[in-house]
Amino acid sequence: MYEKLEMYVDGKWLDGGRSGEDVLNPATAQVLGKLPHATPEDLDAALSSAAKGYEIWRKTSAYDRARIMKKAADLMRQRAEAIATILTMEQGKTIAEARIEVNVSADIIEWYAEEGRRAYGRIIPGRMPNQRQMVMKEPIGVAAAFTPWNFPALTPARKIGGALGAGCALILKASEETPGTAVAMARCFEEAGLPKGVLNLVFGVPAKVSEYLIPSPIVRKISFTGSIPVGKHLARLAADHMKRSTMELGGHGPVIVFDDVDAEKVAAVAAAGKFRNAGQVCISPTRFFVHEKVYDKFVGKFAEIAKNLKLGNGLDKDTQMGPMANARRVDAMEKLVADASARGAKMASGGQRVGNQGYFFAPTVMTDVPEDADVMNKEPFGPLAPCVRFTDFNDVVKRANGLEFGLAAYAFTGSAQTAAAIADSLDSGMVGINHLGVSLPETPFGGVKESGYGHEGGIEGLDAYLVTKFVSQIGVA
Ligand code: NAD
């Protein structure tokens, strides 16, 4: 059932004879497969193949590019069950979530296929009668992208979609912890007829691969999704070589629950959002500021739902929350819980790892959490829901905006006036009012402050792979 792990370079599949690493199933900690690592020669081959692929792809009409990309998206949909199974095996999330992720990823590819046909420029009136001033949008060239393990289909889809839709070639280094999904996706592009070299897929020691690819003069654009420290490191490297970059980094999403809502209904929405992918989502709701008038009702319902969630292997159809994706996350949860408890927080549900097989951690609702606790300040990236009280609008805005993160923020209110005021006040790249869904193929996705810069999704996500060329032409010399 699991994918054969290979790299895809210059239209060829590479595996044997290379050193590599084991890929584990987080539900069991069993080995799923052996992942080959790229040698420097493989990376050189990926670079020169991408350079050649780019020359072909940029000259392919946007119409024909769209045809191939849409075919790849269709193949992903046809294989959704198989790809979702691979995804769950290597990442842990429930099969229902994995199916949605694969289908949304196909939607992203399709959306960029179409949007690439609308990479319009403009004409600026000249100052002379025979002058034509044209602004043209051209692909930036070869891009290198680095994707993490929490959305093994979705993050590659955003980068593949944006790059290929714009006419760029891409070298993708997908996560070594969840490589099978990216391999299965690359097979769809191959079978859809993508010219060789346009998409290359490599794996390795992340730092070695990025430090090899980013300085190469062939690479013109970097896109990274992952943690803030790694993002800063790659941004520095990109700056040293004057490469354009998109940085989708961490978040610590505040959720403000005003007193004019049905607190129990909001708690149900909060729980569904919080425990999705066991909380390993960069736009996850992570700090719950609840008006003191509805606080007890909200946390009571939230904890009740958390206690009743069924944990298990994501492939079991009645599982509602899978394991954490790796052992590091369980250790991180234990540390955050220990720190919060030591500072006086109470566990209304969960608070500990579950079982002795795989990487399970209980859905955890914390109350009375002091605001200097680590969980209120460091991105938890797990199923922890610290809840605190507020009474005053300006005070809660200050607390919600108080961290260095600025990815997603949410508020729940029954008042249109409060909704507008809070949306205007939150210092965040994305704001959800009365729901938690701020990520669609056609909408811009990106952060401010240390959460990064640039966007994926929406026309902004295509623009990230385009350069502007100005052509000024006067009659005949
Ligand atoms: P990490 O910081 O080591 O790695 C984060 C990601 O960056 C991984 O996918 C990793 O393969 C990649 N990476 C690491 N060093 C790299 C390098 N030099 N060049 C290129 N890629 C590199 O830690 P981790 O344990 O994997 O995750 C920890 C934290 O990362 C989480 O707590 C979370 O805050 C953040 N994270 C964020 C996202 C996101 O969607 N923004 C995704 C995954 C992880």
Short mmCIF file of C-alpha atoms and ligand atoms in Angstrom, two decimals:
data_model
loop_
_atom_site.label_atom_id
_atom_site.label_comp_id
_atom_site.label_asym_id
_atom_site.label_seq_id
_atom_site.Cartn_x
_atom_site.Cartn_y
_atom_site.Cartn_z
CA MET A 1 0.00 0.00 0.00
CA TYR A 2 2.90 2.37 0.72
CA GLU A 3 4.65 4.25 -2.11
CA LYS A 4 7.96 3.13 -3.61
CA LEU A 5 10.36 5.84 -2.50
CA GLU A 6 12.40 7.36 -5.33
CA MET A 7 13.62 10.73 -6.51
CA TYR A 8 12.52 12.22 -9.82
CA VAL A 9 15.26 13.99 -11.73
CA ASP A 10 15.31 14.84 -15.42
CA GLY A 11 12.28 12.66 -16.04
CA LYS A 12 13.94 9.60 -14.49
CA TRP A 13 13.25 7.81 -11.22
CA LEU A 14 16.32 7.37 -9.02
CA ASP A 15 16.69 5.08 -6.04
CA GLY A 16 19.25 2.30 -5.56
CA GLY A 17 22.86 2.69 -4.61
CA ARG A 18 22.36 5.78 -2.48
CA SER A 19 22.48 6.27 1.25
CA GLY A 20 19.26 7.40 2.83
CA GLU A 21 16.95 7.10 5.82
CA ASP A 22 14.02 5.12 7.11
CA VAL A 23 10.52 6.56 6.92
CA LEU A 24 8.35 5.70 9.92
CA ASN A 25 4.63 5.26 10.46
CA PRO A 26 3.86 7.57 13.40
CA ALA A 27 0.94 5.39 14.52
CA THR A 28 3.22 2.41 15.10
CA ALA A 29 6.81 3.71 14.84
CA GLN A 30 7.35 0.89 12.29
CA VAL A 31 9.52 1.42 9.22
CA LEU A 32 7.50 2.01 6.05
CA GLY A 33 10.33 2.31 3.58
CA LYS A 34 13.84 3.50 2.85
CA LEU A 35 14.22 6.95 1.33
CA PRO A 36 17.20 7.63 -0.95
CA HIS A 37 19.16 10.85 -0.43
CA ALA A 38 20.43 12.90 -3.35
CA THR A 39 24.16 12.93 -3.95
CA PRO A 40 25.80 16.20 -5.08
CA GLU A 41 25.76 14.69 -8.60
CA ASP A 42 21.99 14.14 -8.32
CA LEU A 43 21.53 17.76 -7.26
CA ASP A 44 23.67 18.94 -10.18
CA ALA A 45 21.53 16.82 -12.47
CA ALA A 46 18.35 18.32 -10.97
CA LEU A 47 19.73 21.83 -11.53
CA SER A 48 20.74 21.32 -15.15
CA SER A 49 17.55 19.39 -15.87
CA ALA A 50 15.43 22.19 -14.36
CA ALA A 51 17.32 24.75 -16.47
CA LYS A 52 16.52 22.76 -19.62
CA GLY A 53 12.96 22.06 -18.47
CA TYR A 54 12.42 25.77 -17.90
CA GLU A 55 13.42 26.62 -21.48
CA ILE A 56 10.78 24.20 -22.75
CA TRP A 57 8.06 25.16 -20.25
CA ARG A 58 8.36 28.94 -20.58
CA LYS A 59 7.89 28.56 -24.34
CA THR A 60 4.88 26.29 -23.89
CA SER A 61 1.70 28.36 -24.12
CA ALA A 62 -0.19 28.97 -20.91
CA TYR A 63 -3.09 27.14 -22.55
CA ASP A 64 -1.02 23.99 -23.12
CA ARG A 65 0.59 24.21 -19.70
CA ALA A 66 -2.89 24.33 -18.18
CA ARG A 67 -3.92 21.24 -20.12
CA ILE A 68 -1.06 19.18 -18.65
CA MET A 69 -1.52 20.55 -15.15
CA LYS A 70 -5.25 19.86 -15.19
CA LYS A 71 -4.57 16.31 -16.34
CA ALA A 72 -2.18 15.85 -13.40
CA ALA A 73 -4.87 17.23 -11.06
CA ASP A 74 -7.39 14.76 -12.51
CA LEU A 75 -4.97 11.88 -11.98
CA MET A 76 -4.56 12.97 -8.36
CA ARG A 77 -8.32 12.90 -7.92
CA GLN A 78 -8.60 9.47 -9.53
CA ARG A 79 -5.90 8.17 -7.18
CA ALA A 80 -7.10 10.12 -4.15
CA GLU A 81 -7.80 7.00 -2.09
CA ALA A 82 -4.37 5.50 -2.73
CA ILE A 83 -2.52 8.79 -2.18
CA ALA A 84 -4.54 9.55 0.97
CA THR A 85 -3.61 6.12 2.33
CA ILE A 86 0.09 6.79 1.75
CA LEU A 87 -0.32 10.20 3.37
CA THR A 88 -1.98 8.79 6.48
CA MET A 89 0.57 5.99 6.78
CA GLU A 90 3.52 8.39 6.80
CA GLN A 91 2.01 11.42 8.51
CA GLY A 92 -0.66 10.07 10.85
CA LYS A 93 -3.71 12.26 10.18
CA THR A 94 -7.07 10.56 9.72
CA ILE A 95 -7.85 9.10 6.33
CA ALA A 96 -10.84 11.46 6.06
CA GLU A 97 -8.54 14.47 6.49
CA ALA A 98 -6.01 12.96 4.09
CA ARG A 99 -8.69 12.53 1.39
CA ILE A 100 -9.70 16.16 1.75
CA GLU A 101 -6.06 17.24 1.58
CA VAL A 102 -5.40 15.30 -1.63
CA ASN A 103 -8.55 16.62 -3.30
CA VAL A 104 -7.84 20.21 -2.24
CA SER A 105 -4.29 19.78 -3.54
CA ALA A 106 -5.71 18.75 -6.93
CA ASP A 107 -7.94 21.84 -6.79
CA ILE A 108 -4.87 24.00 -6.14
CA ILE A 109 -3.02 22.58 -9.16
CA GLU A 110 -6.10 23.10 -11.31
CA TRP A 111 -6.65 26.64 -10.05
CA TYR A 112 -3.06 27.64 -10.90
CA ALA A 113 -3.34 25.94 -14.27
CA GLU A 114 -6.22 28.29 -15.05
CA GLU A 115 -4.79 31.36 -13.36
CA GLY A 116 -1.54 31.01 -15.35
CA ARG A 117 -3.64 31.86 -18.41
CA ARG A 118 -4.45 35.19 -16.80
CA ALA A 119 -0.92 36.42 -16.00
CA TYR A 120 -1.81 39.71 -17.63
CA GLY A 121 0.48 42.68 -18.11
CA ARG A 122 -0.65 46.18 -19.04
CA ILE A 123 -0.09 49.02 -21.49
CA ILE A 124 0.94 52.41 -20.12
CA PRO A 125 0.23 55.43 -22.36
CA GLY A 126 3.48 56.79 -23.84
CA ARG A 127 4.63 60.39 -23.74
CA MET A 128 5.21 60.44 -27.49
CA PRO A 129 2.67 59.66 -30.24
CA ASN A 130 4.54 56.61 -31.54
CA GLN A 131 5.56 55.18 -28.19
CA ARG A 132 4.31 51.89 -26.73
CA GLN A 133 5.01 51.10 -23.10
CA MET A 134 4.31 47.52 -22.13
CA VAL A 135 4.44 45.82 -18.78
CA MET A 136 4.92 42.10 -19.23
CA LYS A 137 4.70 39.31 -16.68
CA GLU A 138 7.29 36.59 -17.23
CA PRO A 139 8.18 33.48 -15.23
CA ILE A 140 11.05 34.13 -12.83
CA GLY A 141 12.93 30.97 -13.89
CA VAL A 142 13.91 27.89 -11.91
CA ALA A 143 12.53 27.80 -8.37
CA ALA A 144 13.63 25.65 -5.42
CA ALA A 145 11.02 24.75 -2.82
CA PHE A 146 11.25 23.13 0.60
CA THR A 147 8.12 21.65 2.15
CA PRO A 148 7.38 20.27 5.65
CA TRP A 149 5.74 17.13 7.00
CA ASN A 150 2.41 18.43 8.30
CA PHE A 151 0.67 18.74 4.90
CA PRO A 152 2.57 16.34 2.64
CA ALA A 153 0.28 16.99 -0.37
CA LEU A 154 -0.97 20.53 0.18
CA THR A 155 2.33 22.37 0.65
CA PRO A 156 3.95 20.73 -2.40
CA ALA A 157 0.75 21.46 -4.38
CA ARG A 158 0.95 25.16 -3.56
CA LYS A 159 4.55 25.37 -4.71
CA ILE A 160 4.18 23.14 -7.76
CA GLY A 161 0.97 24.93 -8.76
CA GLY A 162 2.35 28.45 -8.43
CA ALA A 163 5.65 27.65 -10.15
CA LEU A 164 4.30 25.57 -13.04
CA GLY A 165 1.27 27.82 -13.56
CA ALA A 166 3.61 30.78 -13.97
CA GLY A 167 5.85 28.91 -16.43
CA CYS A 168 8.71 28.16 -14.04
CA ALA A 169 10.52 24.87 -13.51
CA LEU A 170 10.76 23.58 -9.95
CA ILE A 171 13.12 21.55 -7.82
CA LEU A 172 11.09 20.35 -4.87
CA LYS A 173 12.71 19.01 -1.75
CA ALA A 174 9.74 17.57 0.05
CA SER A 175 9.89 16.44 3.67
CA GLU A 176 12.00 13.35 4.31
CA GLU A 177 9.47 12.31 6.98
CA THR A 178 6.51 12.25 4.56
CA PRO A 179 8.04 11.66 1.11
CA GLY A 180 5.64 9.06 -0.33
CA THR A 181 2.86 11.56 -1.00
CA ALA A 182 5.15 13.85 -3.00
CA VAL A 183 6.43 10.86 -4.98
CA ALA A 184 2.85 9.82 -5.79
CA MET A 185 2.07 13.39 -6.89
CA ALA A 186 5.15 13.59 -9.10
CA ARG A 187 4.03 10.37 -10.82
CA CYS A 188 0.75 12.11 -11.72
CA PHE A 189 2.67 14.94 -13.41
CA GLU A 190 4.89 12.50 -15.27
CA GLU A 191 1.88 10.57 -16.55
CA ALA A 192 0.08 13.78 -17.47
CA GLY A 193 2.88 14.47 -19.96
CA LEU A 194 4.88 17.14 -18.14
CA PRO A 195 8.11 17.68 -20.10
CA LYS A 196 11.11 16.24 -18.29
CA GLY A 197 13.00 18.64 -16.07
CA VAL A 198 10.00 20.90 -15.34
CA LEU A 199 9.43 19.17 -12.00
CA ASN A 200 12.27 17.52 -10.10
CA LEU A 201 11.83 15.88 -6.71
CA VAL A 202 14.80 15.33 -4.39
CA PHE A 203 15.40 14.33 -0.79
CA GLY A 204 18.41 14.53 1.51
CA VAL A 205 19.72 16.17 4.64
CA PRO A 206 17.62 19.37 4.48
CA ALA A 207 20.45 21.79 5.30
CA LYS A 208 22.79 20.16 2.79
CA VAL A 209 20.23 20.29 -0.02
CA SER A 210 19.16 23.88 0.61
CA GLU A 211 22.76 25.06 0.98
CA TYR A 212 23.58 23.41 -2.34
CA LEU A 213 20.58 24.61 -4.32
CA ILE A 214 20.02 28.16 -3.10
CA PRO A 215 23.42 29.59 -4.10
CA SER A 216 23.26 28.03 -7.58
CA PRO A 217 22.91 30.71 -10.28
CA ILE A 218 20.33 28.44 -11.95
CA VAL A 219 17.91 28.95 -9.04
CA ARG A 220 16.10 32.29 -9.15
CA LYS A 221 13.43 31.87 -6.49
CA ILE A 222 13.10 30.11 -3.13
CA SER A 223 9.90 29.04 -1.41
CA PHE A 224 9.94 27.58 2.08
CA THR A 225 7.25 26.41 4.49
CA GLY A 226 8.38 25.49 7.99
CA SER A 227 9.68 26.91 11.24
CA ILE A 228 10.77 30.50 11.85
CA PRO A 229 14.42 29.67 12.72
CA VAL A 230 14.89 27.63 9.53
CA GLY A 231 13.03 30.31 7.53
CA LYS A 232 15.40 32.98 8.82
CA HIS A 233 18.39 30.85 7.93
CA LEU A 234 17.14 30.24 4.38
CA ALA A 235 16.13 33.90 3.98
CA ARG A 236 19.72 34.90 4.89
CA LEU A 237 21.08 32.43 2.37
CA ALA A 238 18.67 33.73 -0.26
CA ALA A 239 19.68 37.32 0.52
CA ASP A 240 23.37 36.48 0.12
CA HIS A 241 22.59 35.46 -3.45
CA MET A 242 19.83 38.06 -4.06
CA LYS A 243 17.18 35.41 -4.62
CA ARG A 244 13.49 36.23 -4.35
CA SER A 245 11.86 34.24 -1.60
CA THR A 246 8.50 33.32 -0.12
CA MET A 247 8.55 32.39 3.56
CA GLU A 248 5.53 30.64 5.06
CA LEU A 249 6.58 30.25 8.68
CA GLY A 250 5.00 29.50 12.02
CA GLY A 251 2.04 31.06 13.75
CA HIS A 252 0.34 31.19 17.14
CA GLY A 253 -3.26 31.94 16.21
CA PRO A 254 -5.29 33.85 18.76
CA VAL A 255 -9.01 33.11 18.94
CA ILE A 256 -11.15 35.78 20.59
CA VAL A 257 -14.55 34.63 21.79
CA PHE A 258 -16.81 37.57 22.65
CA ASP A 259 -19.70 37.32 25.09
CA ASP A 260 -22.45 37.69 22.45
CA VAL A 261 -22.10 34.18 21.02
CA ASP A 262 -23.44 30.73 21.77
CA ALA A 263 -20.31 29.63 23.64
CA GLU A 264 -21.02 25.92 23.30
CA LYS A 265 -21.46 26.13 19.54
CA VAL A 266 -18.23 28.10 19.26
CA ALA A 267 -16.47 25.52 21.44
CA ALA A 268 -17.53 22.80 18.99
CA VAL A 269 -16.10 24.81 16.06
CA ALA A 270 -12.95 25.49 18.07
CA ALA A 271 -12.45 21.82 18.91
CA ALA A 272 -12.91 20.73 15.29
CA GLY A 273 -10.28 23.28 14.21
CA LYS A 274 -7.91 22.71 17.09
CA PHE A 275 -7.64 18.93 16.86
CA ARG A 276 -7.51 18.74 13.05
CA ASN A 277 -4.19 17.11 12.11
CA ALA A 278 -3.55 16.81 15.88
CA GLY A 279 -3.00 20.57 15.94
CA GLN A 280 0.01 20.40 13.62
CA VAL A 281 -1.21 23.21 11.42
CA CYS A 282 0.51 26.59 11.01
CA ILE A 283 -2.87 28.39 11.08
CA SER A 284 -4.15 26.27 13.96
CA PRO A 285 -6.15 28.15 16.61
CA THR A 286 -3.72 28.12 19.54
CA ARG A 287 -4.49 30.81 22.15
CA PHE A 288 -8.11 31.07 23.25
CA PHE A 289 -9.10 34.44 24.72
CA VAL A 290 -12.61 33.93 26.03
CA HIS A 291 -14.82 36.66 27.51
CA GLU A 292 -15.21 35.95 31.20
CA LYS A 293 -19.02 35.89 30.93
CA VAL A 294 -18.89 32.83 28.61
CA TYR A 295 -15.57 31.35 29.75
CA ASP A 296 -16.91 28.48 31.91
CA LYS A 297 -19.45 27.38 29.32
CA PHE A 298 -16.85 27.52 26.54
CA VAL A 299 -14.11 25.56 28.32
CA GLY A 300 -16.62 23.06 29.73
CA LYS A 301 -17.85 22.13 26.27
CA PHE A 302 -14.38 22.28 24.71
CA ALA A 303 -12.99 19.86 27.34
CA GLU A 304 -15.98 17.54 27.01
CA ILE A 305 -15.43 17.23 23.24
CA ALA A 306 -11.68 16.77 23.74
CA LYS A 307 -12.19 13.95 26.27
CA ASN A 308 -14.51 12.08 23.92
CA LEU A 309 -12.35 12.24 20.80
CA LYS A 310 -11.29 8.82 19.60
CA LEU A 311 -7.54 8.57 19.12
CA GLY A 312 -6.07 5.87 16.93
CA ASN A 313 -4.41 4.87 13.72
CA GLY A 314 -5.60 7.33 11.07
CA LEU A 315 -6.47 4.42 8.77
CA ASP A 316 -9.15 3.14 11.19
CA LYS A 317 -12.40 4.63 10.05
CA ASP A 318 -13.67 5.58 13.50
CA THR A 319 -10.47 7.43 14.48
CA GLN A 320 -11.08 11.13 15.07
CA MET A 321 -7.51 12.19 15.84
CA GLY A 322 -4.33 10.41 14.75
CA PRO A 323 -0.87 10.43 16.30
CA MET A 324 1.56 13.31 16.22
CA ALA A 325 3.73 13.12 13.12
CA ASN A 326 6.98 12.38 14.95
CA ALA A 327 8.47 11.74 18.38
CA ARG A 328 9.80 15.34 18.61
CA ARG A 329 6.25 16.67 18.78
CA VAL A 330 5.30 14.39 21.72
CA ASP A 331 8.40 15.56 23.61
CA ALA A 332 7.50 19.18 22.82
CA MET A 333 3.91 18.66 24.09
CA GLU A 334 5.17 17.12 27.34
CA LYS A 335 7.50 20.07 27.92
CA LEU A 336 4.79 22.67 27.22
CA VAL A 337 2.32 20.92 29.53
CA ALA A 338 4.91 20.54 32.32
CA ASP A 339 5.84 24.22 32.08
CA ALA A 340 2.19 25.37 32.12
CA SER A 341 1.33 23.07 35.03
CA ALA A 342 4.31 24.30 37.02
CA ARG A 343 3.01 27.84 36.55
CA GLY A 344 -0.47 26.94 37.81
CA ALA A 345 -2.44 25.98 34.69
CA LYS A 346 -5.08 23.28 35.08
CA MET A 347 -5.78 20.49 32.61
CA ALA A 348 -9.51 20.39 31.84
CA SER A 349 -8.76 17.44 29.54
CA GLY A 350 -5.71 15.44 28.46
CA GLY A 351 -2.22 16.64 29.29
CA GLN A 352 -0.30 13.43 28.66
CA ARG A 353 0.90 11.05 25.97
CA VAL A 354 -1.34 8.09 25.22
CA GLY A 355 -0.28 4.45 24.92
CA ASN A 356 3.20 3.11 24.46
CA GLN A 357 3.15 2.59 20.72
CA GLY A 358 3.42 5.39 18.16
CA TYR A 359 3.33 9.10 18.96
CA PHE A 360 -0.06 9.79 20.51
CA PHE A 361 -0.81 12.76 22.72
CA ALA A 362 -4.20 13.44 24.29
CA PRO A 363 -6.34 16.38 23.10
CA THR A 364 -5.61 18.88 25.84
CA VAL A 365 -7.66 21.84 27.05
CA MET A 366 -5.88 24.01 29.63
CA THR A 367 -7.53 26.60 31.83
CA ASP A 368 -6.19 29.47 33.91
CA VAL A 369 -2.96 29.50 31.96
CA PRO A 370 -0.61 32.29 32.99
CA GLU A 371 0.28 34.40 29.99
CA ASP A 372 4.00 33.93 30.57
CA ALA A 373 3.68 30.15 30.17
CA ASP A 374 5.64 28.80 27.20
CA VAL A 375 2.47 27.46 25.57
CA MET A 376 1.13 31.02 25.31
CA ASN A 377 4.33 32.26 23.68
CA LYS A 378 5.89 29.44 21.63
CA GLU A 379 4.08 27.86 18.69
CA PRO A 380 2.65 24.64 20.21
CA PHE A 381 2.14 22.77 16.91
CA GLY A 382 0.10 20.10 18.65
CA PRO A 383 -3.26 19.36 20.28
CA LEU A 384 -2.98 21.91 23.11
CA ALA A 385 -5.67 24.52 23.70
CA PRO A 386 -4.74 27.03 26.39
CA CYS A 387 -7.77 29.14 27.41
CA VAL A 388 -7.57 32.49 29.19
CA ARG A 389 -10.14 35.14 30.15
CA PHE A 390 -10.66 38.72 29.00
CA THR A 391 -13.17 41.46 29.59
CA ASP A 392 -12.03 44.49 27.60
CA PHE A 393 -11.78 44.84 23.78
CA ASN A 394 -8.60 46.96 23.71
CA ASP A 395 -6.90 44.75 26.27
CA VAL A 396 -7.61 41.55 24.33
CA VAL A 397 -6.43 43.12 21.07
CA LYS A 398 -3.16 44.05 22.74
CA ARG A 399 -2.71 40.53 24.11
CA ALA A 400 -3.67 38.87 20.81
CA ASN A 401 -1.21 41.07 18.89
CA GLY A 402 1.48 40.76 21.55
CA LEU A 403 3.63 38.02 20.02
CA GLU A 404 6.09 38.09 17.14
CA PHE A 405 3.76 35.85 15.08
CA GLY A 406 1.21 37.19 12.59
CA LEU A 407 -0.14 34.33 10.50
CA ALA A 408 -3.80 33.66 11.33
CA ALA A 409 -6.15 35.11 13.94
CA TYR A 410 -9.81 34.44 14.63
CA ALA A 411 -12.75 36.02 16.41
CA PHE A 412 -16.30 34.94 17.19
CA THR A 413 -19.01 37.53 17.74
CA GLY A 414 -22.68 38.11 17.01
CA SER A 415 -22.14 41.79 16.31
CA ALA A 416 -21.28 43.10 12.83
CA GLN A 417 -19.72 46.15 14.47
CA THR A 418 -17.46 44.08 16.71
CA ALA A 419 -16.58 41.84 13.73
CA ALA A 420 -15.40 44.82 11.68
CA ALA A 421 -13.54 46.37 14.61
CA ILE A 422 -11.68 43.18 15.50
CA ALA A 423 -10.83 42.37 11.85
CA ASP A 424 -9.32 45.86 11.56
CA SER A 425 -7.38 45.52 14.82
CA LEU A 426 -5.75 42.11 14.44
CA ASP A 427 -2.15 42.29 13.24
CA SER A 428 -2.25 39.16 11.17
CA GLY A 429 -1.94 38.00 7.56
CA MET A 430 -5.27 36.17 7.71
CA VAL A 431 -8.33 36.76 9.88
CA GLY A 432 -11.29 34.41 10.25
CA ILE A 433 -14.49 35.84 11.72
CA ASN A 434 -16.98 33.30 13.05
CA HIS A 435 -15.12 30.40 11.43
CA LEU A 436 -11.62 28.95 11.16
CA GLY A 437 -11.26 28.31 7.42
CA VAL A 438 -8.88 30.82 5.89
CA SER A 439 -7.12 28.65 3.31
CA LEU A 440 -8.53 28.09 -0.18
CA PRO A 441 -6.77 27.80 -3.57
CA GLU A 442 -8.13 31.16 -4.69
CA THR A 443 -7.41 33.16 -1.52
CA PRO A 444 -4.06 34.65 -0.44
CA PHE A 445 -2.28 32.72 2.28
CA GLY A 446 0.62 34.34 4.10
CA GLY A 447 1.80 36.01 7.26
CA VAL A 448 3.20 39.23 8.64
CA LYS A 449 5.86 39.86 11.29
CA GLU A 450 7.98 36.76 11.99
CA SER A 451 5.42 34.52 10.32
CA GLY A 452 7.11 35.37 7.06
CA TYR A 453 6.53 37.20 3.81
CA GLY A 454 4.96 36.57 0.45
CA HIS A 455 1.86 34.58 -0.33
CA GLU A 456 0.76 31.27 -1.70
CA GLY A 457 -2.77 30.98 -2.94
CA GLY A 458 -4.76 33.53 -4.86
CA ILE A 459 -3.31 35.71 -7.60
CA GLU A 460 -0.58 36.63 -5.10
CA GLY A 461 0.62 33.03 -5.18
CA LEU A 462 1.09 33.16 -8.94
CA ASP A 463 2.71 36.58 -8.80
CA ALA A 464 5.34 35.09 -6.47
CA TYR A 465 6.74 33.21 -9.49
CA LEU A 466 6.51 36.07 -11.99
CA VAL A 467 8.83 38.96 -12.74
CA THR A 468 7.76 42.23 -14.27
CA LYS A 469 9.46 43.29 -17.47
CA PHE A 470 8.94 46.80 -18.80
CA VAL A 471 9.33 47.27 -22.56
CA SER A 472 9.34 50.79 -24.00
CA GLN A 473 9.27 50.96 -27.79
CA ILE A 474 9.41 53.98 -30.04
CA GLY A 475 8.44 53.73 -33.74
CA VAL A 476 11.31 52.61 -35.99
CA ALA A 477 14.88 53.85 -35.43
P1 NAD B 1 12.63 22.07 11.99
O1 NAD B 1 12.59 23.49 12.32
O2 NAD B 1 13.94 21.38 12.05
O3 NAD B 1 12.07 21.78 10.52
C1 NAD B 1 10.95 22.43 9.96
C2 NAD B 1 10.92 22.06 8.47
O4 NAD B 1 12.04 22.66 7.82
C3 NAD B 1 11.08 20.57 8.19
O5 NAD B 1 10.24 20.25 7.10
C4 NAD B 1 12.54 20.38 7.80
O6 NAD B 1 12.73 19.33 6.89
C5 NAD B 1 12.86 21.70 7.15
N1 NAD B 1 14.23 22.12 7.29
C6 NAD B 1 14.96 22.11 8.44
N2 NAD B 1 16.19 22.64 8.21
C7 NAD B 1 16.24 22.96 6.90
C8 NAD B 1 17.21 23.56 6.06
N3 NAD B 1 18.40 23.96 6.53
N4 NAD B 1 16.93 23.74 4.75
C9 NAD B 1 15.72 23.37 4.25
N5 NAD B 1 14.74 22.84 4.99
C10 NAD B 1 14.98 22.64 6.30
O7 NAD B 1 11.69 21.35 13.00
P2 NAD B 1 10.54 20.28 12.99
O8 NAD B 1 10.72 19.47 14.22
O9 NAD B 1 10.41 19.53 11.71
O10 NAD B 1 9.28 21.18 13.20
C11 NAD B 1 9.29 22.02 14.34
C12 NAD B 1 8.56 23.25 14.14
O11 NAD B 1 8.51 23.68 12.80
C13 NAD B 1 7.11 23.10 14.53
O12 NAD B 1 6.98 23.22 15.90
C14 NAD B 1 6.49 24.23 13.80
O13 NAD B 1 6.63 25.39 14.57
C15 NAD B 1 7.32 24.40 12.58
N6 NAD B 1 6.67 23.90 11.37
C16 NAD B 1 5.89 24.75 10.69
C17 NAD B 1 5.22 24.33 9.57
C18 NAD B 1 4.34 25.27 8.80
O14 NAD B 1 3.43 24.81 8.12
N7 NAD B 1 4.60 26.57 8.83
C19 NAD B 1 5.37 23.01 9.14
C20 NAD B 1 6.19 22.14 9.86
C21 NAD B 1 6.85 22.61 10.97
#
